[in-house]
């Protein structure tokens, strides 16, 4: 891999078909990429991938697994709102993400919810 290139993997490599057995079938391969410091994960669409109802418990679990594997500084949450089926509104997606990362340190929570994206995409840090 080219260490000068930042790779952002969307949807945490999940397949957005609503079946968690299929959706996370590539999770072991994704975990293997954690050894490359230039790989960043955008954890978007996870509720859509699981097909479950709010509060999206499996999606929360998967988000935390990805944070554990890559570190919060290499994970960014994304809503995937316009493509999210079975979601009542954007607020459910925000609440799910906040609940998922509630046990993380303040710094890690900030990184996942906004800091990583700001750094990777060169945006002002909130």
PDB file of C-alpha atoms in Angstrom:
ATOM      1  CA  UNK A   1       0.000   0.000   0.000  1.00  0.00           C
ATOM      2  CA  UNK A   2       1.144   3.539  -0.717  1.00  0.00           C
ATOM      3  CA  UNK A   3       1.705   5.125   2.716  1.00  0.00           C
ATOM      4  CA  UNK A   4       1.288   8.624   1.257  1.00  0.00           C
ATOM      5  CA  UNK A   5      -2.273   7.869   0.181  1.00  0.00           C
ATOM      6  CA  UNK A   6      -5.160   7.953   2.647  1.00  0.00           C
ATOM      7  CA  UNK A   7      -7.765   5.311   1.842  1.00  0.00           C
ATOM      8  CA  UNK A   8     -11.265   5.819   3.226  1.00  0.00           C
ATOM      9  CA  UNK A   9     -13.373   2.671   3.266  1.00  0.00           C
ATOM     10  CA  UNK A  10     -17.055   3.530   3.207  1.00  0.00           C
ATOM     11  CA  UNK A  11     -19.779   1.722   5.172  1.00  0.00           C
ATOM     12  CA  UNK A  12     -17.043  -0.006   7.221  1.00  0.00           C
ATOM     13  CA  UNK A  13     -16.946  -2.376   4.215  1.00  0.00           C
ATOM     14  CA  UNK A  14     -20.452  -3.598   5.086  1.00  0.00           C
ATOM     15  CA  UNK A  15     -22.812  -4.808   2.402  1.00  0.00           C
ATOM     16  CA  UNK A  16     -26.004  -2.767   2.704  1.00  0.00           C
ATOM     17  CA  UNK A  17     -28.491  -5.541   2.093  1.00  0.00           C
ATOM     18  CA  UNK A  18     -30.227  -5.735   5.483  1.00  0.00           C
ATOM     19  CA  UNK A  19     -28.900  -9.161   6.463  1.00  0.00           C
ATOM     20  CA  UNK A  20     -26.218  -8.873   9.176  1.00  0.00           C
ATOM     21  CA  UNK A  21     -24.830 -12.336   8.373  1.00  0.00           C
ATOM     22  CA  UNK A  22     -24.047 -11.144   4.859  1.00  0.00           C
ATOM     23  CA  UNK A  23     -23.485  -7.478   5.669  1.00  0.00           C
ATOM     24  CA  UNK A  24     -20.489  -8.093   7.893  1.00  0.00           C
ATOM     25  CA  UNK A  25     -19.086 -11.084   6.044  1.00  0.00           C
ATOM     26  CA  UNK A  26     -15.999  -9.100   5.028  1.00  0.00           C
ATOM     27  CA  UNK A  27     -15.284  -7.993   8.611  1.00  0.00           C
ATOM     28  CA  UNK A  28     -12.219 -10.266   8.961  1.00  0.00           C
ATOM     29  CA  UNK A  29     -10.659  -8.859   5.795  1.00  0.00           C
ATOM     30  CA  UNK A  30     -11.371  -5.313   6.970  1.00  0.00           C
ATOM     31  CA  UNK A  31      -9.739  -6.041  10.335  1.00  0.00           C
ATOM     32  CA  UNK A  32      -6.616  -7.108   8.452  1.00  0.00           C
ATOM     33  CA  UNK A  33      -6.340  -3.626   6.962  1.00  0.00           C
ATOM     34  CA  UNK A  34      -6.004  -2.108  10.434  1.00  0.00           C
ATOM     35  CA  UNK A  35      -2.240  -2.679  10.271  1.00  0.00           C
ATOM     36  CA  UNK A  36      -2.018  -0.001   7.573  1.00  0.00           C
ATOM     37  CA  UNK A  37      -2.008   3.428   9.278  1.00  0.00           C
ATOM     38  CA  UNK A  38      -3.265   5.174   6.142  1.00  0.00           C
ATOM     39  CA  UNK A  39      -6.568   3.247   6.056  1.00  0.00           C
ATOM     40  CA  UNK A  40      -9.493   5.158   7.556  1.00  0.00           C
ATOM     41  CA  UNK A  41     -12.983   3.765   8.062  1.00  0.00           C
ATOM     42  CA  UNK A  42     -16.192   5.673   7.423  1.00  0.00           C
ATOM     43  CA  UNK A  43     -18.743   3.825   9.519  1.00  0.00           C
ATOM     44  CA  UNK A  44     -21.836   4.853   7.598  1.00  0.00           C
ATOM     45  CA  UNK A  45     -24.899   2.825   6.695  1.00  0.00           C
ATOM     46  CA  UNK A  46     -24.479   0.255   9.458  1.00  0.00           C
ATOM     47  CA  UNK A  47     -28.169   0.365  10.515  1.00  0.00           C
ATOM     48  CA  UNK A  48     -29.123  -0.194   6.882  1.00  0.00           C
ATOM     49  CA  UNK A  49     -26.690  -3.116   6.680  1.00  0.00           C
ATOM     50  CA  UNK A  50     -28.250  -4.886   9.668  1.00  0.00           C
ATOM     51  CA  UNK A  51     -31.867  -4.301   8.692  1.00  0.00           C
ATOM     52  CA  UNK A  52     -32.748  -3.923  12.372  1.00  0.00           C
ATOM     53  CA  UNK A  53     -34.970  -1.332  14.016  1.00  0.00           C
ATOM     54  CA  UNK A  54     -33.853   1.563  16.191  1.00  0.00           C
ATOM     55  CA  UNK A  55     -31.766   1.616  18.395  1.00  0.00           C
ATOM     56  CA  UNK A  56     -29.764  -0.543  15.922  1.00  0.00           C
ATOM     57  CA  UNK A  57     -27.990  -2.681  18.529  1.00  0.00           C
ATOM     58  CA  UNK A  58     -26.001  -4.771  16.024  1.00  0.00           C
ATOM     59  CA  UNK A  59     -24.934  -1.630  14.193  1.00  0.00           C
ATOM     60  CA  UNK A  60     -23.780  -0.088  17.475  1.00  0.00           C
ATOM     61  CA  UNK A  61     -21.779  -3.218  18.243  1.00  0.00           C
ATOM     62  CA  UNK A  62     -20.172  -3.179  14.793  1.00  0.00           C
ATOM     63  CA  UNK A  63     -19.247   0.495  15.091  1.00  0.00           C
ATOM     64  CA  UNK A  64     -17.467  -0.208  18.375  1.00  0.00           C
ATOM     65  CA  UNK A  65     -15.681  -3.226  16.885  1.00  0.00           C
ATOM     66  CA  UNK A  66     -14.316  -1.051  14.102  1.00  0.00           C
ATOM     67  CA  UNK A  67     -13.187   1.587  16.620  1.00  0.00           C
ATOM     68  CA  UNK A  68     -11.446  -1.131  18.629  1.00  0.00           C
ATOM     69  CA  UNK A  69      -9.668  -2.459  15.533  1.00  0.00           C
ATOM     70  CA  UNK A  70      -8.614   0.838  13.950  1.00  0.00           C
ATOM     71  CA  UNK A  71      -8.647   3.300  16.839  1.00  0.00           C
ATOM     72  CA  UNK A  72     -11.002   6.258  17.094  1.00  0.00           C
ATOM     73  CA  UNK A  73      -8.559   8.510  15.233  1.00  0.00           C
ATOM     74  CA  UNK A  74      -9.107   6.376  12.108  1.00  0.00           C
ATOM     75  CA  UNK A  75     -12.890   5.968  12.292  1.00  0.00           C
ATOM     76  CA  UNK A  76     -15.505   8.509  11.270  1.00  0.00           C
ATOM     77  CA  UNK A  77     -19.229   8.125  11.674  1.00  0.00           C
ATOM     78  CA  UNK A  78     -21.498   8.906   8.748  1.00  0.00           C
ATOM     79  CA  UNK A  79     -25.280   8.846   8.619  1.00  0.00           C
ATOM     80  CA  UNK A  80     -25.824   7.558   5.069  1.00  0.00           C
ATOM     81  CA  UNK A  81     -29.173   9.246   5.625  1.00  0.00           C
ATOM     82  CA  UNK A  82     -30.494   9.547   2.110  1.00  0.00           C
ATOM     83  CA  UNK A  83     -29.812   5.870   1.448  1.00  0.00           C
ATOM     84  CA  UNK A  84     -30.940   4.537   4.820  1.00  0.00           C
ATOM     85  CA  UNK A  85     -34.022   2.379   4.602  1.00  0.00           C
ATOM     86  CA  UNK A  86     -36.019   1.569   7.718  1.00  0.00           C
ATOM     87  CA  UNK A  87     -34.892   4.697   9.517  1.00  0.00           C
ATOM     88  CA  UNK A  88     -37.500   7.145  10.733  1.00  0.00           C
ATOM     89  CA  UNK A  89     -35.238  10.152  10.433  1.00  0.00           C
ATOM     90  CA  UNK A  90     -31.806  11.622  10.724  1.00  0.00           C
ATOM     91  CA  UNK A  91     -32.261  12.046  14.479  1.00  0.00           C
ATOM     92  CA  UNK A  92     -32.404   8.240  14.922  1.00  0.00           C
ATOM     93  CA  UNK A  93     -29.057   7.906  13.175  1.00  0.00           C
ATOM     94  CA  UNK A  94     -27.470  10.604  15.326  1.00  0.00           C
ATOM     95  CA  UNK A  95     -28.890   9.071  18.506  1.00  0.00           C
ATOM     96  CA  UNK A  96     -27.670   5.590  17.528  1.00  0.00           C
ATOM     97  CA  UNK A  97     -24.145   6.910  16.947  1.00  0.00           C
ATOM     98  CA  UNK A  98     -24.098   8.858  20.205  1.00  0.00           C
ATOM     99  CA  UNK A  99     -25.341   5.802  22.105  1.00  0.00           C
ATOM    100  CA  UNK A 100     -22.767   3.556  20.431  1.00  0.00           C
ATOM    101  CA  UNK A 101     -19.821   5.728  21.430  1.00  0.00           C
ATOM    102  CA  UNK A 102     -21.154   6.820  24.830  1.00  0.00           C
ATOM    103  CA  UNK A 103     -18.671   4.593  26.684  1.00  0.00           C
ATOM    104  CA  UNK A 104     -15.635   5.978  24.863  1.00  0.00           C
ATOM    105  CA  UNK A 105     -13.424   8.730  26.248  1.00  0.00           C
ATOM    106  CA  UNK A 106     -14.356  12.304  25.352  1.00  0.00           C
ATOM    107  CA  UNK A 107     -11.446  12.483  22.897  1.00  0.00           C
ATOM    108  CA  UNK A 108     -12.372   9.214  21.169  1.00  0.00           C
ATOM    109  CA  UNK A 109     -16.057  10.161  20.982  1.00  0.00           C
ATOM    110  CA  UNK A 110     -15.112  13.508  19.423  1.00  0.00           C
ATOM    111  CA  UNK A 111     -12.814  11.772  16.926  1.00  0.00           C
ATOM    112  CA  UNK A 112     -15.494   9.329  15.752  1.00  0.00           C
ATOM    113  CA  UNK A 113     -18.329  11.833  15.573  1.00  0.00           C
ATOM    114  CA  UNK A 114     -16.451  14.692  13.898  1.00  0.00           C
ATOM    115  CA  UNK A 115     -12.701  14.978  14.497  1.00  0.00           C
ATOM    116  CA  UNK A 116     -11.496  12.215  12.187  1.00  0.00           C
ATOM    117  CA  UNK A 117     -13.594  13.469   9.288  1.00  0.00           C
ATOM    118  CA  UNK A 118     -12.396  17.033   9.840  1.00  0.00           C
ATOM    119  CA  UNK A 119      -8.757  15.917   9.846  1.00  0.00           C
ATOM    120  CA  UNK A 120      -9.006  13.545   6.862  1.00  0.00           C
ATOM    121  CA  UNK A 121     -11.002  15.921   4.687  1.00  0.00           C
ATOM    122  CA  UNK A 122      -9.149  19.072   5.752  1.00  0.00           C
ATOM    123  CA  UNK A 123     -12.159  20.711   7.401  1.00  0.00           C
ATOM    124  CA  UNK A 124     -12.137  23.084  10.371  1.00  0.00           C
ATOM    125  CA  UNK A 125     -12.271  21.074  13.573  1.00  0.00           C
ATOM    126  CA  UNK A 126     -15.486  21.644  15.522  1.00  0.00           C
TER     127      UNK A 126
END
